[in-house]
Amino acid sequence: MSGLNTTFTTPDATDAVELHALVKNSPPLDPNSLYCNLLQCSHFADTAIAARQDGRLIGFISGYRIPERPNTLFVWQVVVAAEARGQGLAHRMLCQLLAKPACRDVSFLETTITPDNDASWALFKRLQRTLECDGKESVQFDQQRHFQDQHQTEMQFRIGPFTQQKVIS
Ligand SMILES: CC(C)(COP(=O)(O)OP(=O)(O)OC[C@H]1O[C@@H](n2cnc3c(N)ncnc32)[C@H](O)[C@@H]1OP(=O)(O)O)[C@@H](O)C(=O)NCCC(=O)NCCS
């Protein structure tokens, strides 16, 4: 499914409706408002990547450079269509994203992951191995303190420092 004819593009606002449906159909991701997806695909498009096959959106990563620490790319959501999973697509998208000009000065990546999302942990640990750098886990948003028990704790996974050369090689 995620073979040679997969194309990777910088999204634009016309991708938002498809992205909205993909995220909505991909638990445990929190569904976004369509308006949020429109912003991810416009204001934050340079630090996002879309994967298409036969014209269909099969993968997407949204992110941004943290305003007060622009050397750090925050990965907001990673999603791969159910039928395209387990073939390395999410890893390829992360590498393609880090190789984009907008990430030229990025040397750290942060994301948050719930403790039980094995696929997400495996994905980012694989990236850490690829980049041959440190990885640190800490609590970013606590179940009680920040979510008032409405959501599991979101653990921060911080990877780096790394160089863009490592991404491309
Ligand atoms: C998480 C997700 C994006 C992974 O996409 P994918 O294209 O299947 O991932 P990859 O094929 O690139 O795999 C990357 C690593 O994760 C591992 N992995 C993938 N799915 C896994 C699963 N269900 N359980 C455990 N490990 C898994 C792979 O084995 C690989 O690790 P390895 O190289 O050590 O073997 C996809 O499962 C998904 O969209 N899930 C629903 C949404 C979500 O939870 N997103 C992440 C939170 S932001």
Tab-separated table of C-alpha atoms and ligand atoms in Angstrom:
chain	number	residue	atom	x	y	z
A	1	MET	CA	0.000	0.000	0.000
A	2	SER	CA	2.716	2.527	0.918
A	3	GLY	CA	4.983	1.505	-1.943
A	4	LEU	CA	6.987	3.312	-4.579
A	5	ASN	CA	4.080	5.308	-5.982
A	6	THR	CA	3.479	7.161	-2.722
A	7	THR	CA	3.949	10.908	-3.158
A	8	PHE	CA	4.929	13.256	-0.338
A	9	THR	CA	3.797	16.859	-0.524
A	10	THR	CA	3.525	19.997	1.539
A	11	PRO	CA	-0.208	20.235	2.223
A	12	ASP	CA	-2.461	23.165	1.455
A	13	ALA	CA	-5.886	24.168	2.706
A	14	THR	CA	-7.648	21.982	0.139
A	15	ASP	CA	-6.287	18.900	2.008
A	16	ALA	CA	-8.089	19.778	5.246
A	17	VAL	CA	-11.398	17.977	4.657
A	18	GLU	CA	-9.648	14.682	3.806
A	19	LEU	CA	-7.307	15.112	6.770
A	20	HIS	CA	-10.276	15.742	9.040
A	21	ALA	CA	-11.853	12.412	8.004
A	22	LEU	CA	-8.549	10.503	8.289
A	23	VAL	CA	-7.939	11.724	11.851
A	24	LYS	CA	-11.556	11.139	12.856
A	25	ASN	CA	-11.268	7.515	11.666
A	26	SER	CA	-7.941	6.910	13.466
A	27	PRO	CA	-8.435	6.389	17.192
A	28	PRO	CA	-6.870	7.038	19.666
A	29	LEU	CA	-6.156	10.379	17.949
A	30	ASP	CA	-8.247	13.237	19.290
A	31	PRO	CA	-10.468	14.414	16.430
A	32	ASN	CA	-9.855	18.032	15.474
A	33	SER	CA	-12.259	20.679	14.326
A	34	LEU	CA	-12.133	21.178	10.577
A	35	TYR	CA	-10.968	24.711	11.296
A	36	CYS	CA	-7.967	23.321	13.215
A	37	ASN	CA	-7.120	21.075	10.250
A	38	LEU	CA	-7.375	24.099	7.939
A	39	LEU	CA	-4.793	25.913	10.063
A	40	GLN	CA	-2.520	22.840	10.156
A	41	CYS	CA	-2.694	22.759	6.331
A	42	SER	CA	-2.113	26.491	5.844
A	43	HIS	CA	-0.248	28.405	8.595
A	44	PHE	CA	1.638	25.251	9.637
A	45	ALA	CA	1.961	23.667	6.180
A	46	ASP	CA	5.750	24.047	5.921
A	47	THR	CA	6.183	21.867	8.997
A	48	ALA	CA	3.614	19.311	7.855
A	49	ILE	CA	3.691	16.535	5.278
A	50	ALA	CA	0.979	14.704	3.364
A	51	ALA	CA	1.332	11.258	1.764
A	52	ARG	CA	-0.931	10.325	-1.139
A	53	GLN	CA	-1.432	7.182	-3.132
A	54	ASP	CA	-3.579	7.123	-6.267
A	55	GLY	CA	-4.701	10.610	-5.310
A	56	ARG	CA	-5.949	9.525	-1.882
A	57	LEU	CA	-4.592	10.924	1.378
A	58	ILE	CA	-3.085	7.946	3.241
A	59	GLY	CA	-0.823	9.695	5.728
A	60	PHE	CA	-0.221	13.025	7.363
A	61	ILE	CA	2.031	14.611	9.971
A	62	SER	CA	1.181	17.985	11.480
A	63	GLY	CA	3.676	20.006	13.443
A	64	TYR	CA	5.262	23.359	14.140
A	65	ARG	CA	8.495	24.843	15.376
A	66	ILE	CA	7.994	25.801	19.023
A	67	PRO	CA	7.867	29.631	18.919
A	68	GLU	CA	10.273	30.277	21.815
A	69	ARG	CA	12.543	27.331	20.866
A	70	PRO	CA	12.567	27.281	17.040
A	71	ASN	CA	15.320	24.656	16.935
A	72	THR	CA	12.648	22.199	18.141
A	73	LEU	CA	10.027	20.674	15.866
A	74	PHE	CA	6.889	19.733	17.757
A	75	VAL	CA	5.086	16.835	16.084
A	76	TRP	CA	1.385	17.381	16.765
A	77	GLN	CA	-0.273	14.368	15.116
A	78	VAL	CA	0.896	11.448	12.997
A	79	VAL	CA	-1.731	9.485	11.149
A	80	VAL	CA	-1.584	6.645	8.629
A	81	ALA	CA	-4.715	5.118	7.060
A	82	ALA	CA	-5.424	1.697	8.611
A	83	GLU	CA	-4.753	-0.205	5.364
A	84	ALA	CA	-1.328	1.447	4.933
A	85	ARG	CA	0.040	0.777	8.426
A	86	GLY	CA	2.968	-1.452	9.336
A	87	GLN	CA	4.915	-0.747	6.131
A	88	GLY	CA	7.193	2.028	7.327
A	89	LEU	CA	5.111	4.913	5.980
A	90	ALA	CA	5.022	6.917	9.231
A	91	HIS	CA	8.812	6.592	9.579
A	92	ARG	CA	9.330	7.709	5.968
A	93	MET	CA	7.039	10.702	6.511
A	94	LEU	CA	8.976	11.751	9.629
A	95	CYS	CA	12.290	11.555	7.729
A	96	GLN	CA	10.851	13.484	4.753
A	97	LEU	CA	9.457	16.113	7.104
A	98	LEU	CA	12.788	16.604	8.886
A	99	ALA	CA	14.518	16.927	5.491
A	100	LYS	CA	12.295	19.856	4.428
A	101	PRO	CA	13.850	23.345	4.188
A	102	ALA	CA	11.589	24.544	7.035
A	103	CYS	CA	13.397	22.079	9.335
A	104	ARG	CA	16.924	23.022	8.234
A	105	ASP	CA	17.787	24.521	11.650
A	106	VAL	CA	15.879	21.955	13.668
A	107	SER	CA	18.027	19.821	15.976
A	108	PHE	CA	15.411	18.521	18.426
A	109	LEU	CA	12.011	16.897	17.957
A	110	GLU	CA	9.333	16.728	20.637
A	111	THR	CA	6.028	14.950	20.663
A	112	THR	CA	3.572	13.698	23.241
A	113	ILE	CA	2.393	10.105	23.478
A	114	THR	CA	-0.077	8.401	25.807
A	115	PRO	CA	1.561	5.575	27.804
A	116	ASP	CA	-0.417	2.820	26.028
A	117	ASN	CA	0.109	3.918	22.398
A	118	ASP	CA	2.633	1.183	21.512
A	119	ALA	CA	2.687	2.039	17.801
A	120	SER	CA	3.515	5.672	18.483
A	121	TRP	CA	6.270	4.820	20.996
A	122	ALA	CA	7.760	2.320	18.536
A	123	LEU	CA	7.641	4.918	15.753
A	124	PHE	CA	9.492	7.635	17.664
A	125	LYS	CA	12.005	5.199	19.191
A	126	ARG	CA	12.778	3.985	15.687
A	127	LEU	CA	13.354	7.612	14.650
A	128	GLN	CA	15.670	8.074	17.633
A	129	ARG	CA	17.676	5.037	16.492
A	130	THR	CA	17.819	6.374	12.923
A	131	LEU	CA	19.051	9.755	14.159
A	132	GLU	CA	21.481	8.123	16.631
A	133	CYS	CA	20.711	10.619	19.375
A	134	ASP	CA	19.366	10.843	22.914
A	135	GLY	CA	15.698	10.474	23.818
A	136	LYS	CA	14.128	11.729	27.053
A	137	GLU	CA	10.703	10.973	28.500
A	138	SER	CA	8.833	13.287	30.893
A	139	VAL	CA	5.261	14.219	31.752
A	140	GLN	CA	3.978	17.060	29.559
A	141	PHE	CA	0.242	17.101	30.333
A	142	ASP	CA	-0.860	15.228	33.431
A	143	GLN	CA	-4.139	13.265	33.606
A	144	GLN	CA	-5.222	14.970	36.865
A	145	ARG	CA	-3.502	18.323	36.804
A	146	HIS	CA	-4.054	19.290	33.166
A	147	PHE	CA	-6.883	17.057	31.919
A	148	GLN	CA	-8.944	16.887	35.149
A	149	ASP	CA	-9.219	13.138	34.554
A	150	GLN	CA	-10.805	13.531	31.113
A	151	HIS	CA	-7.785	12.159	29.218
A	152	GLN	CA	-4.739	9.995	29.871
A	153	THR	CA	-1.403	11.637	30.694
A	154	GLU	CA	0.477	12.793	27.599
A	155	MET	CA	4.165	11.903	27.997
A	156	GLN	CA	6.687	14.097	26.253
A	157	PHE	CA	9.320	12.309	24.173
A	158	ARG	CA	12.196	14.629	23.245
A	159	ILE	CA	14.758	13.457	20.691
A	160	GLY	CA	18.055	15.178	19.939
A	161	PRO	CA	20.306	16.863	19.270
A	162	PHE	CA	20.575	15.573	15.702
A	163	THR	CA	21.748	16.998	12.397
A	164	GLN	CA	19.771	17.197	9.178
A	165	GLN	CA	22.566	15.181	7.529
A	166	LYS	CA	21.601	12.187	9.661
A	167	VAL	CA	18.032	12.482	8.327
A	168	ILE	CA	19.099	12.544	4.704
A	169	SER	CA	21.810	9.856	4.922
B	1	LIG	C1	1.173	5.300	14.862
B	1	LIG	C2	1.047	5.159	13.343
B	1	LIG	C3	1.108	6.547	12.727
B	1	LIG	C4	2.234	4.294	12.841
B	1	LIG	O1	2.181	4.283	11.409
B	1	LIG	P1	2.901	3.124	10.559
B	1	LIG	O2	3.085	3.643	9.169
B	1	LIG	O3	2.159	1.852	10.720
B	1	LIG	O4	4.315	3.024	11.317
B	1	LIG	P2	5.657	2.388	10.692
B	1	LIG	O5	5.285	1.268	9.783
B	1	LIG	O6	6.499	3.496	10.136
B	1	LIG	O7	6.353	1.766	11.977
B	1	LIG	C5	7.253	2.480	12.775
B	1	LIG	C6	7.609	1.600	13.967
B	1	LIG	O8	6.451	1.362	14.769
B	1	LIG	C7	6.234	-0.052	14.909
B	1	LIG	N1	4.794	-0.257	14.953
B	1	LIG	C8	3.884	0.085	13.997
B	1	LIG	N2	2.652	-0.278	14.396
B	1	LIG	C9	2.788	-0.852	15.611
B	1	LIG	C10	1.873	-1.399	16.551
B	1	LIG	N3	0.536	-1.423	16.314
B	1	LIG	N4	2.348	-1.870	17.736
B	1	LIG	C11	3.670	-1.832	18.017
B	1	LIG	N5	4.603	-1.314	17.149
B	1	LIG	C12	4.155	-0.840	15.986
B	1	LIG	C13	6.903	-0.651	13.705
B	1	LIG	O9	7.223	-2.015	13.918
B	1	LIG	C14	8.125	0.227	13.572
B	1	LIG	O10	9.090	-0.087	14.567
B	1	LIG	P3	10.387	-0.969	14.239
B	1	LIG	O11	11.098	-0.270	13.138
B	1	LIG	O12	11.102	-0.971	15.533
B	1	LIG	O13	9.861	-2.320	13.820
B	1	LIG	C15	-0.277	4.448	12.934
B	1	LIG	O14	-0.369	3.233	13.649
B	1	LIG	C16	-1.530	5.273	13.218
B	1	LIG	O15	-1.925	6.116	12.392
B	1	LIG	N6	-2.171	5.027	14.378
B	1	LIG	C17	-3.391	5.760	14.759
B	1	LIG	C18	-3.084	7.200	15.113
B	1	LIG	C19	-2.013	7.338	16.187
B	1	LIG	O16	-2.040	6.688	17.220
B	1	LIG	N7	-1.023	8.234	15.916
B	1	LIG	C20	0.118	8.457	16.802
B	1	LIG	C21	-0.143	9.458	17.819
B	1	LIG	S1	0.237	11.098	17.263
